[in-house]
Short mmCIF file of N, CA and C in Angstrom, two decimals:
data_model
loop_
_atom_site.label_atom_id
_atom_site.label_comp_id
_atom_site.label_asym_id
_atom_site.label_seq_id
_atom_site.Cartn_x
_atom_site.Cartn_y
_atom_site.Cartn_z
N MET P 999 -31.34 10.78 -58.46
CA MET P 999 -30.55 9.89 -58.02
C MET P 999 -29.31 11.90 -58.26
N LEU P 1000 -28.02 12.09 -57.66
CA LEU P 1000 -27.94 13.11 -57.62
C LEU P 1000 -26.64 13.59 -58.55
N LYS P 1001 -26.21 14.08 -58.60
CA LYS P 1001 -25.60 14.37 -59.93
C LYS P 1001 -23.61 15.25 -59.15
N LYS P 1002 -22.66 14.75 -59.12
CA LYS P 1002 -21.41 14.92 -58.71
C LYS P 1002 -21.42 16.51 -59.42
N GLN P 1003 -20.92 17.29 -58.13
CA GLN P 1003 -21.14 18.90 -58.13
C GLN P 1003 -19.86 19.35 -58.44
N ASP P 1004 -18.90 19.99 -59.36
CA ASP P 1004 -18.05 20.27 -59.18
C ASP P 1004 -17.41 21.51 -58.27
N PRO P 1005 -16.24 21.05 -58.06
CA PRO P 1005 -16.56 22.04 -56.14
C PRO P 1005 -15.10 22.87 -56.56
N PHE P 1006 -15.43 22.74 -57.91
CA PHE P 1006 -14.82 24.91 -58.68
C PHE P 1006 -15.51 24.84 -59.72
N PRO P 1007 -16.93 25.76 -59.80
CA PRO P 1007 -17.39 25.56 -61.05
C PRO P 1007 -17.12 27.01 -62.16
N VAL P 1008 -16.30 27.84 -61.54
CA VAL P 1008 -15.79 29.04 -62.68
C VAL P 1008 -14.21 28.05 -63.50
N ALA P 1009 -14.42 28.50 -64.52
CA ALA P 1009 -13.84 27.66 -65.65
C ALA P 1009 -12.30 28.74 -65.31
N LEU P 1010 -10.81 28.08 -65.83
CA LEU P 1010 -10.20 27.94 -65.25
C LEU P 1010 -9.34 28.65 -66.61
N ALA P 1011 -8.88 30.68 -67.58
CA ALA P 1011 -8.60 30.66 -68.66
C ALA P 1011 -7.49 30.32 -68.97
N ASP P 1012 -6.77 28.67 -69.27
CA ASP P 1012 -5.69 28.81 -69.10
C ASP P 1012 -4.82 28.78 -70.18
N GLU P 1013 -5.55 28.72 -71.59
CA GLU P 1013 -5.31 29.27 -72.58
C GLU P 1013 -4.82 30.52 -73.12
N ARG P 1014 -4.98 31.76 -72.08
CA ARG P 1014 -5.02 32.27 -72.00
C ARG P 1014 -4.15 33.10 -70.68
N ARG P 1015 -3.24 32.55 -70.28
CA ARG P 1015 -2.37 32.13 -69.32
C ARG P 1015 -1.44 33.54 -70.04
N LEU P 1016 -0.34 33.82 -69.16
CA LEU P 1016 0.72 34.47 -70.00
C LEU P 1016 2.09 34.13 -69.68
N ASP P 1017 2.42 33.20 -69.88
CA ASP P 1017 4.22 32.32 -69.87
C ASP P 1017 4.95 33.81 -70.35
N ARG P 1018 5.99 32.65 -69.45
CA ARG P 1018 7.26 33.39 -69.81
C ARG P 1018 7.36 34.05 -70.84
N ARG P 1019 7.69 32.94 -71.87
CA ARG P 1019 7.65 32.60 -73.76
C ARG P 1019 7.57 33.88 -73.92
N ARG P 1020 5.87 32.93 -73.86
CA ARG P 1020 4.97 34.86 -74.49
C ARG P 1020 5.55 36.14 -74.13
N PHE P 1021 5.38 36.55 -72.38
CA PHE P 1021 6.03 37.58 -72.04
C PHE P 1021 6.69 37.95 -72.53
N LEU P 1022 8.08 37.70 -72.72
CA LEU P 1022 8.86 37.87 -73.21
C LEU P 1022 9.25 38.01 -74.75
N LYS P 1023 8.15 37.73 -75.37
CA LYS P 1023 8.09 37.69 -76.83
C LYS P 1023 7.20 39.17 -76.85
N ALA P 1024 5.99 39.39 -76.01
CA ALA P 1024 6.01 40.94 -76.56
C ALA P 1024 7.06 42.08 -75.62
N ALA P 1025 7.40 41.43 -74.78
CA ALA P 1025 8.62 42.66 -74.01
C ALA P 1025 9.70 43.42 -74.82
N GLY P 1026 9.88 42.56 -76.06
CA GLY P 1026 11.41 42.52 -77.01
C GLY P 1026 10.36 43.41 -78.62
N ALA P 1027 8.83 42.42 -79.25
CA ALA P 1027 8.60 43.42 -79.38
C ALA P 1027 8.07 44.80 -78.92
N THR P 1028 7.82 44.69 -78.23
CA THR P 1028 7.42 46.44 -77.18
C THR P 1028 8.93 46.80 -77.03
N ALA P 1029 9.94 46.48 -77.33
CA ALA P 1029 11.17 47.39 -77.95
C ALA P 1029 11.39 47.77 -78.68
N VAL P 1030 10.92 46.38 -79.57
CA VAL P 1030 12.09 46.94 -81.01
C VAL P 1030 11.01 48.32 -81.22
N LEU P 1031 9.47 47.79 -81.19
CA LEU P 1031 8.76 48.37 -81.69
C LEU P 1031 9.20 50.08 -81.32
N ALA P 1032 8.64 50.85 -80.03
CA ALA P 1032 9.76 51.43 -79.29
C ALA P 1032 10.82 51.83 -80.25
N LEU P 1033 11.79 51.58 -80.14
CA LEU P 1033 13.10 51.85 -80.40
C LEU P 1033 13.46 52.15 -81.98
N GLY P 1034 12.93 51.69 -82.84
CA GLY P 1034 12.13 51.95 -84.23
C GLY P 1034 11.70 52.74 -84.00
N GLY P 1035 10.80 53.17 -83.47
CA GLY P 1035 9.85 54.37 -83.85
C GLY P 1035 10.48 55.34 -83.34
N GLU P 1036 11.32 55.76 -82.23
CA GLU P 1036 12.41 56.72 -81.94
C GLU P 1036 13.41 56.88 -83.25
N TRP P 1037 13.89 55.88 -83.33
CA TRP P 1037 14.47 55.80 -84.67
C TRP P 1037 14.79 57.19 -86.81
N ILE P 1038 12.86 55.95 -86.65
CA ILE P 1038 12.55 56.98 -87.38
C ILE P 1038 11.74 58.21 -87.58
N GLY P 1039 11.71 58.91 -86.19
CA GLY P 1039 10.91 59.78 -86.09
C GLY P 1039 11.59 60.83 -86.11
N GLN P 1040 13.40 60.37 -86.02
CA GLN P 1040 14.80 61.01 -85.76
C GLN P 1040 14.99 61.21 -87.29
N ARG P 1041 14.64 60.41 -88.07
CA ARG P 1041 14.34 60.56 -89.22
C ARG P 1041 13.71 61.31 -90.31
N LEU P 1042 12.69 61.11 -90.29
CA LEU P 1042 11.45 62.15 -90.80
C LEU P 1042 11.61 64.09 -89.87
N SER P 1043 11.63 63.60 -89.24
CA SER P 1043 12.10 65.27 -88.41
C SER P 1043 11.84 66.37 -89.34
N GLU P 1044 11.60 68.00 -89.40
CA GLU P 1044 12.74 68.69 -89.95
C GLU P 1044 14.08 68.92 -90.58
N PRO P 1045 13.93 68.69 -92.17
CA PRO P 1045 15.42 67.84 -92.06
C PRO P 1045 17.16 68.57 -92.01
N ARG P 1046 17.97 68.46 -91.58
CA ARG P 1046 19.18 69.34 -91.26
C ARG P 1046 19.26 70.40 -92.63
N ARG P 1047 19.01 71.46 -92.40
CA ARG P 1047 19.95 73.00 -94.16
C ARG P 1047 20.72 73.67 -93.56
N LEU P 1048 20.67 73.61 -93.81
CA LEU P 1048 22.73 74.59 -93.67
C LEU P 1048 21.83 76.85 -93.35
N GLU P 1049 21.66 76.82 -92.36
CA GLU P 1049 20.81 78.15 -91.73
C GLU P 1049 22.17 79.27 -91.94
N VAL P 1050 21.26 79.98 -91.73
CA VAL P 1050 22.97 80.99 -91.81
C VAL P 1050 21.99 82.54 -90.92
N ILE P 1051 22.91 83.25 -89.30
CA ILE P 1051 23.70 83.39 -88.08
C ILE P 1051 24.41 84.98 -88.80
N HIS P 1052 22.73 86.09 -88.46
CA HIS P 1052 24.15 87.49 -89.60
C HIS P 1052 24.84 87.55 -86.63
N LEU P 1053 25.52 87.76 -87.56
CA LEU P 1053 26.43 88.20 -86.18
C LEU P 1053 25.91 89.83 -86.22
N PRO P 1054 25.92 90.74 -84.51
CA PRO P 1054 24.74 92.09 -84.81
C PRO P 1054 26.10 92.54 -84.95
N ASP P 1055 25.72 93.92 -85.52
CA ASP P 1055 26.80 94.72 -85.63
C ASP P 1055 27.62 95.73 -83.63
N GLY P 1056 29.20 94.70 -83.53
CA GLY P 1056 29.20 95.85 -81.90
C GLY P 1056 29.63 94.92 -81.50
N VAL P 1057 29.28 92.90 -82.04
CA VAL P 1057 29.34 92.01 -81.53
C VAL P 1057 30.98 91.61 -80.80
N GLU P 1058 31.69 91.69 -80.35
CA GLU P 1058 32.89 92.02 -80.00
C GLU P 1058 33.50 90.16 -79.29
N LEU P 1059 34.08 89.45 -80.42
CA LEU P 1059 34.30 88.22 -79.89
C LEU P 1059 35.58 87.56 -80.14
N PRO P 1060 36.20 88.08 -79.26
CA PRO P 1060 37.89 87.49 -79.53
C PRO P 1060 38.73 86.07 -79.33
N PRO P 1061 39.86 85.90 -80.79
CA PRO P 1061 39.24 84.31 -80.95
C PRO P 1061 39.93 83.22 -79.02
N GLY P 1062 39.49 82.79 -79.59
CA GLY P 1062 38.81 81.96 -78.85
C GLY P 1062 38.14 81.73 -77.43
N GLU P 1063 36.63 82.33 -77.49
CA GLU P 1063 35.89 83.08 -77.59
C GLU P 1063 34.44 82.54 -77.96
N ALA P 1064 32.91 82.46 -77.30
CA ALA P 1064 32.51 82.16 -77.65
C ALA P 1064 31.07 82.44 -77.33
N ARG P 1065 29.84 82.32 -77.77
CA ARG P 1065 28.30 83.08 -77.57
C ARG P 1065 27.65 82.85 -77.88
N THR P 1066 27.09 82.18 -77.18
CA THR P 1066 25.37 82.62 -77.52
C THR P 1066 24.54 82.84 -78.24
N LEU P 1067 24.01 82.77 -78.75
CA LEU P 1067 23.22 83.84 -79.85
C LEU P 1067 22.49 82.82 -80.44
N GLY P 1068 20.42 82.87 -80.43
CA GLY P 1068 19.49 83.40 -80.59
C GLY P 1068 19.37 82.73 -82.78
N SER P 1069 18.54 81.59 -82.93
CA SER P 1069 18.83 81.00 -84.14
C SER P 1069 17.68 82.00 -85.13
N SER P 1070 17.42 82.44 -85.83
CA SER P 1070 16.44 82.57 -87.39
C SER P 1070 15.01 82.57 -86.45
N ASP P 1071 14.39 80.81 -86.52
CA ASP P 1071 13.60 80.92 -85.34
C ASP P 1071 13.31 80.82 -83.82
N ASP P 1072 14.02 81.77 -83.73
CA ASP P 1072 14.41 81.71 -81.92
C ASP P 1072 13.83 80.51 -81.48
N ARG P 1073 13.91 79.68 -82.18
CA ARG P 1073 14.28 78.27 -81.83
C ARG P 1073 15.02 77.49 -80.84
N ARG P 1074 15.77 77.62 -80.84
CA ARG P 1074 17.01 77.05 -80.44
C ARG P 1074 17.81 78.23 -80.58
N GLU P 1075 19.70 77.77 -80.23
CA GLU P 1075 20.47 78.24 -79.99
C GLU P 1075 21.31 77.91 -80.66
N ILE P 1076 22.17 78.97 -80.72
CA ILE P 1076 23.36 79.13 -81.61
C ILE P 1076 25.05 79.17 -81.12
N LEU P 1077 25.85 78.13 -80.14
CA LEU P 1077 27.38 79.05 -80.22
C LEU P 1077 27.63 79.20 -81.26
N VAL P 1078 28.78 80.22 -81.22
CA VAL P 1078 29.76 80.89 -82.07
C VAL P 1078 30.84 80.68 -81.75
N VAL P 1079 31.78 80.92 -82.55
CA VAL P 1079 32.88 80.90 -81.66
C VAL P 1079 34.41 81.39 -82.52
N ARG P 1080 34.64 82.14 -82.37
CA ARG P 1080 35.76 82.84 -83.68
C ARG P 1080 37.42 81.79 -82.75
N LEU P 1081 37.80 80.96 -84.13
CA LEU P 1081 38.36 79.90 -83.54
C LEU P 1081 39.86 80.64 -83.53
N ASP P 1082 40.32 82.26 -84.75
CA ASP P 1082 41.31 83.24 -84.57
C ASP P 1082 40.24 84.21 -85.48
N PRO P 1083 41.33 84.94 -85.80
CA PRO P 1083 41.35 86.49 -86.53
C PRO P 1083 40.73 86.21 -87.47
N ARG P 1084 40.37 85.27 -88.16
CA ARG P 1084 39.65 84.92 -89.10
C ARG P 1084 38.72 83.79 -89.98
N SER P 1085 38.55 82.94 -88.53
CA SER P 1085 37.87 82.42 -89.09
C SER P 1085 36.51 82.40 -87.41
N VAL P 1086 35.49 81.98 -88.08
CA VAL P 1086 34.62 82.33 -86.97
C VAL P 1086 33.36 80.89 -87.85
N VAL P 1087 33.05 80.08 -86.40
CA VAL P 1087 32.26 79.13 -86.68
C VAL P 1087 31.37 78.85 -85.23
N ALA P 1088 30.17 77.83 -86.42
CA ALA P 1088 28.91 78.38 -85.34
C ALA P 1088 27.84 77.18 -85.59
N PHE P 1089 27.30 76.03 -85.39
CA PHE P 1089 27.03 75.46 -84.64
C PHE P 1089 25.45 75.86 -83.71
N ASP P 1090 24.40 74.49 -83.89
CA ASP P 1090 23.56 74.25 -82.92
C ASP P 1090 23.65 73.54 -81.84
N ARG P 1091 23.29 74.47 -80.72
CA ARG P 1091 24.23 74.03 -79.37
C ARG P 1091 23.29 72.53 -78.91
N ARG P 1092 22.35 72.64 -79.90
CA ARG P 1092 21.54 70.90 -79.60
C ARG P 1092 23.30 69.36 -79.62
N CYS P 1093 23.37 68.81 -78.44
CA CYS P 1093 24.36 67.87 -78.51
C CYS P 1093 23.13 66.50 -79.66
N PRO P 1094 23.91 66.19 -80.93
CA PRO P 1094 22.53 65.80 -81.75
C PRO P 1094 22.25 64.45 -81.12
N HIS P 1095 22.90 63.63 -80.01
CA HIS P 1095 22.56 62.69 -79.53
C HIS P 1095 21.32 62.53 -77.98
N LEU P 1096 21.40 63.20 -77.78
CA LEU P 1096 20.22 63.31 -76.49
C LEU P 1096 19.72 64.55 -76.13
N GLY P 1097 20.70 66.42 -77.34
CA GLY P 1097 19.35 67.46 -76.55
C GLY P 1097 20.56 68.00 -75.57
N CYS P 1098 21.24 67.59 -75.02
CA CYS P 1098 22.20 68.28 -73.79
C CYS P 1098 22.51 69.69 -74.15
N PRO P 1099 22.62 70.53 -73.47
CA PRO P 1099 23.01 71.94 -74.96
C PRO P 1099 24.59 71.14 -74.28
N VAL P 1100 25.15 71.49 -75.29
CA VAL P 1100 27.17 71.76 -75.48
C VAL P 1100 27.20 72.88 -75.61
N LEU P 1101 28.93 72.82 -74.78
CA LEU P 1101 29.30 74.19 -74.47
C LEU P 1101 30.77 74.37 -75.16
N TRP P 1102 31.70 75.81 -75.21
CA TRP P 1102 32.54 75.55 -75.66
C TRP P 1102 33.72 75.16 -74.62
N SER P 1103 34.51 74.18 -75.23
CA SER P 1103 35.94 74.64 -73.93
C SER P 1103 37.25 75.25 -74.58
N ALA P 1104 37.60 76.44 -74.13
CA ALA P 1104 38.40 77.19 -75.02
C ALA P 1104 39.84 76.61 -74.16
N GLU P 1105 40.44 75.53 -73.32
CA GLU P 1105 41.12 75.00 -73.18
C GLU P 1105 41.77 73.60 -73.89
N ARG P 1106 41.07 73.17 -74.62
CA ARG P 1106 40.30 72.19 -74.85
C ARG P 1106 40.98 72.45 -76.95
N ALA P 1107 39.97 73.69 -76.98
CA ALA P 1107 39.63 74.34 -78.24
C ALA P 1107 38.56 72.81 -78.86
N ARG P 1108 38.00 72.78 -78.88
CA ARG P 1108 36.77 71.59 -78.62
C ARG P 1108 35.60 71.82 -78.12
N PHE P 1109 33.73 71.02 -78.42
CA PHE P 1109 33.01 71.95 -78.21
C PHE P 1109 32.33 70.22 -77.42
N GLU P 1110 32.53 70.64 -76.32
CA GLU P 1110 31.93 69.57 -74.95
C GLU P 1110 30.50 68.92 -74.83
N CYS P 1111 29.82 68.02 -74.68
CA CYS P 1111 28.53 67.81 -73.69
C CYS P 1111 28.98 66.98 -72.90
N PRO P 1112 28.22 67.89 -72.38
CA PRO P 1112 28.71 67.68 -70.42
C PRO P 1112 27.55 66.26 -69.97
N CYS P 1113 26.50 65.70 -70.73
CA CYS P 1113 25.75 65.10 -70.23
C CYS P 1113 26.20 63.96 -70.19
N HIS P 1114 26.83 62.67 -71.03
CA HIS P 1114 28.05 62.38 -71.51
C HIS P 1114 29.67 61.97 -72.11
N ARG P 1115 29.82 63.21 -71.81
CA ARG P 1115 30.79 63.85 -71.65
C ARG P 1115 31.14 62.84 -73.19
N ALA P 1116 30.51 64.09 -74.22
CA ALA P 1116 30.16 63.86 -75.57
C ALA P 1116 31.48 65.43 -76.24
N ALA P 1117 33.49 64.75 -77.24
CA ALA P 1117 33.75 65.95 -77.45
C ALA P 1117 33.70 66.01 -79.08
N PHE P 1118 33.43 67.38 -79.45
CA PHE P 1118 33.05 67.67 -81.57
C PHE P 1118 34.48 68.50 -81.39
N ASP P 1119 35.15 68.75 -83.05
CA ASP P 1119 35.99 69.12 -83.44
C ASP P 1119 35.42 70.73 -83.57
N ALA P 1120 35.96 71.66 -82.74
CA ALA P 1120 36.01 72.75 -83.79
C ALA P 1120 35.52 73.72 -85.37
N ARG P 1121 36.42 72.79 -86.25
CA ARG P 1121 36.10 73.12 -87.50
C ARG P 1121 35.22 72.18 -87.68
N THR P 1122 34.65 71.43 -87.08
CA THR P 1122 34.36 71.08 -88.23
C THR P 1122 33.21 70.45 -87.51
N GLY P 1123 32.56 70.19 -86.56
CA GLY P 1123 31.82 69.34 -85.50
C GLY P 1123 31.52 67.95 -85.52
N ARG P 1124 32.31 67.45 -86.20
CA ARG P 1124 32.35 66.23 -86.57
C ARG P 1124 32.78 65.96 -84.90
N VAL P 1125 32.15 64.38 -84.32
CA VAL P 1125 32.45 63.33 -82.86
C VAL P 1125 34.09 63.10 -83.20
N LEU P 1126 34.17 63.13 -81.96
CA LEU P 1126 35.13 63.56 -81.40
C LEU P 1126 35.08 61.66 -80.68
N PHE P 1127 35.43 61.95 -79.53
CA PHE P 1127 33.82 61.03 -77.96
C PHE P 1127 32.97 61.37 -78.76
N GLY P 1128 32.26 59.68 -78.14
CA GLY P 1128 32.01 59.87 -77.13
C GLY P 1128 30.45 59.02 -77.75
N PRO P 1129 28.87 58.93 -77.13
CA PRO P 1129 27.59 58.47 -78.13
C PRO P 1129 27.36 58.98 -79.23
N PRO P 1130 27.80 60.27 -79.44
CA PRO P 1130 26.55 61.01 -80.62
C PRO P 1130 27.29 60.02 -81.79
N ARG P 1131 26.71 59.41 -82.43
CA ARG P 1131 26.13 58.76 -83.91
C ARG P 1131 26.63 59.31 -85.15
N ARG P 1132 25.94 61.45 -85.08
CA ARG P 1132 26.84 62.26 -85.84
C ARG P 1132 26.74 63.54 -84.98
N GLY P 1133 27.48 64.32 -85.42
CA GLY P 1133 27.93 65.47 -85.73
C GLY P 1133 27.40 66.77 -84.85
N LEU P 1134 27.53 67.93 -84.84
CA LEU P 1134 26.59 69.17 -84.26
C LEU P 1134 26.46 69.42 -85.84
N THR P 1135 24.97 69.70 -85.80
CA THR P 1135 24.86 70.63 -87.18
C THR P 1135 24.99 72.37 -87.67
N ALA P 1136 26.32 72.30 -88.36
CA ALA P 1136 26.53 73.49 -88.81
C ALA P 1136 25.64 74.85 -88.85
N VAL P 1137 26.23 75.60 -88.35
CA VAL P 1137 25.14 76.49 -89.05
C VAL P 1137 26.23 78.45 -89.52
N ARG P 1138 26.48 78.82 -90.48
CA ARG P 1138 26.85 79.71 -91.55
C ARG P 1138 26.13 81.15 -91.05
N VAL P 1139 27.96 82.14 -90.40
CA VAL P 1139 27.84 83.13 -90.77
C VAL P 1139 28.15 83.66 -90.92
N ALA P 1140 27.33 84.68 -90.88
CA ALA P 1140 27.08 86.13 -92.60
C ALA P 1140 27.81 87.77 -90.98
N ALA P 1141 28.30 88.58 -91.32
CA ALA P 1141 28.70 89.62 -91.11
C ALA P 1141 27.19 90.95 -90.82
N SER P 1142 27.21 90.71 -89.96
CA SER P 1142 25.29 92.33 -90.33
C SER P 1142 26.02 93.58 -91.03
#
């Protein structure tokens, strides 16, 4: 006697089928892990320490003007600004949000990040507005 043959002999793996709920769970978990990893990476990266930069002899810096100098390890740019005849401030030029180069705005007397329109206080580097959650990294200035 003849057996009835299966019309489709290959078994489908329904138990491995990816439905919408499983896909959204996996996508959400991946996003959380990626963002969490980025946050942890930023926290574990080299600590924020106060670096000292020495102004070279003969560097003229009139009040209200800025100059970009290399850091002591030549890995970063430091933005040095003379706010008034007796006050010089310096900050790491990288925006703490995404690392874009920060610029000095003399007419507004503040630091600005052109990438996402953030602004930072000239004396403290504190965030005035924009997406960064922390201010600019300060650098101490010493005369050579």
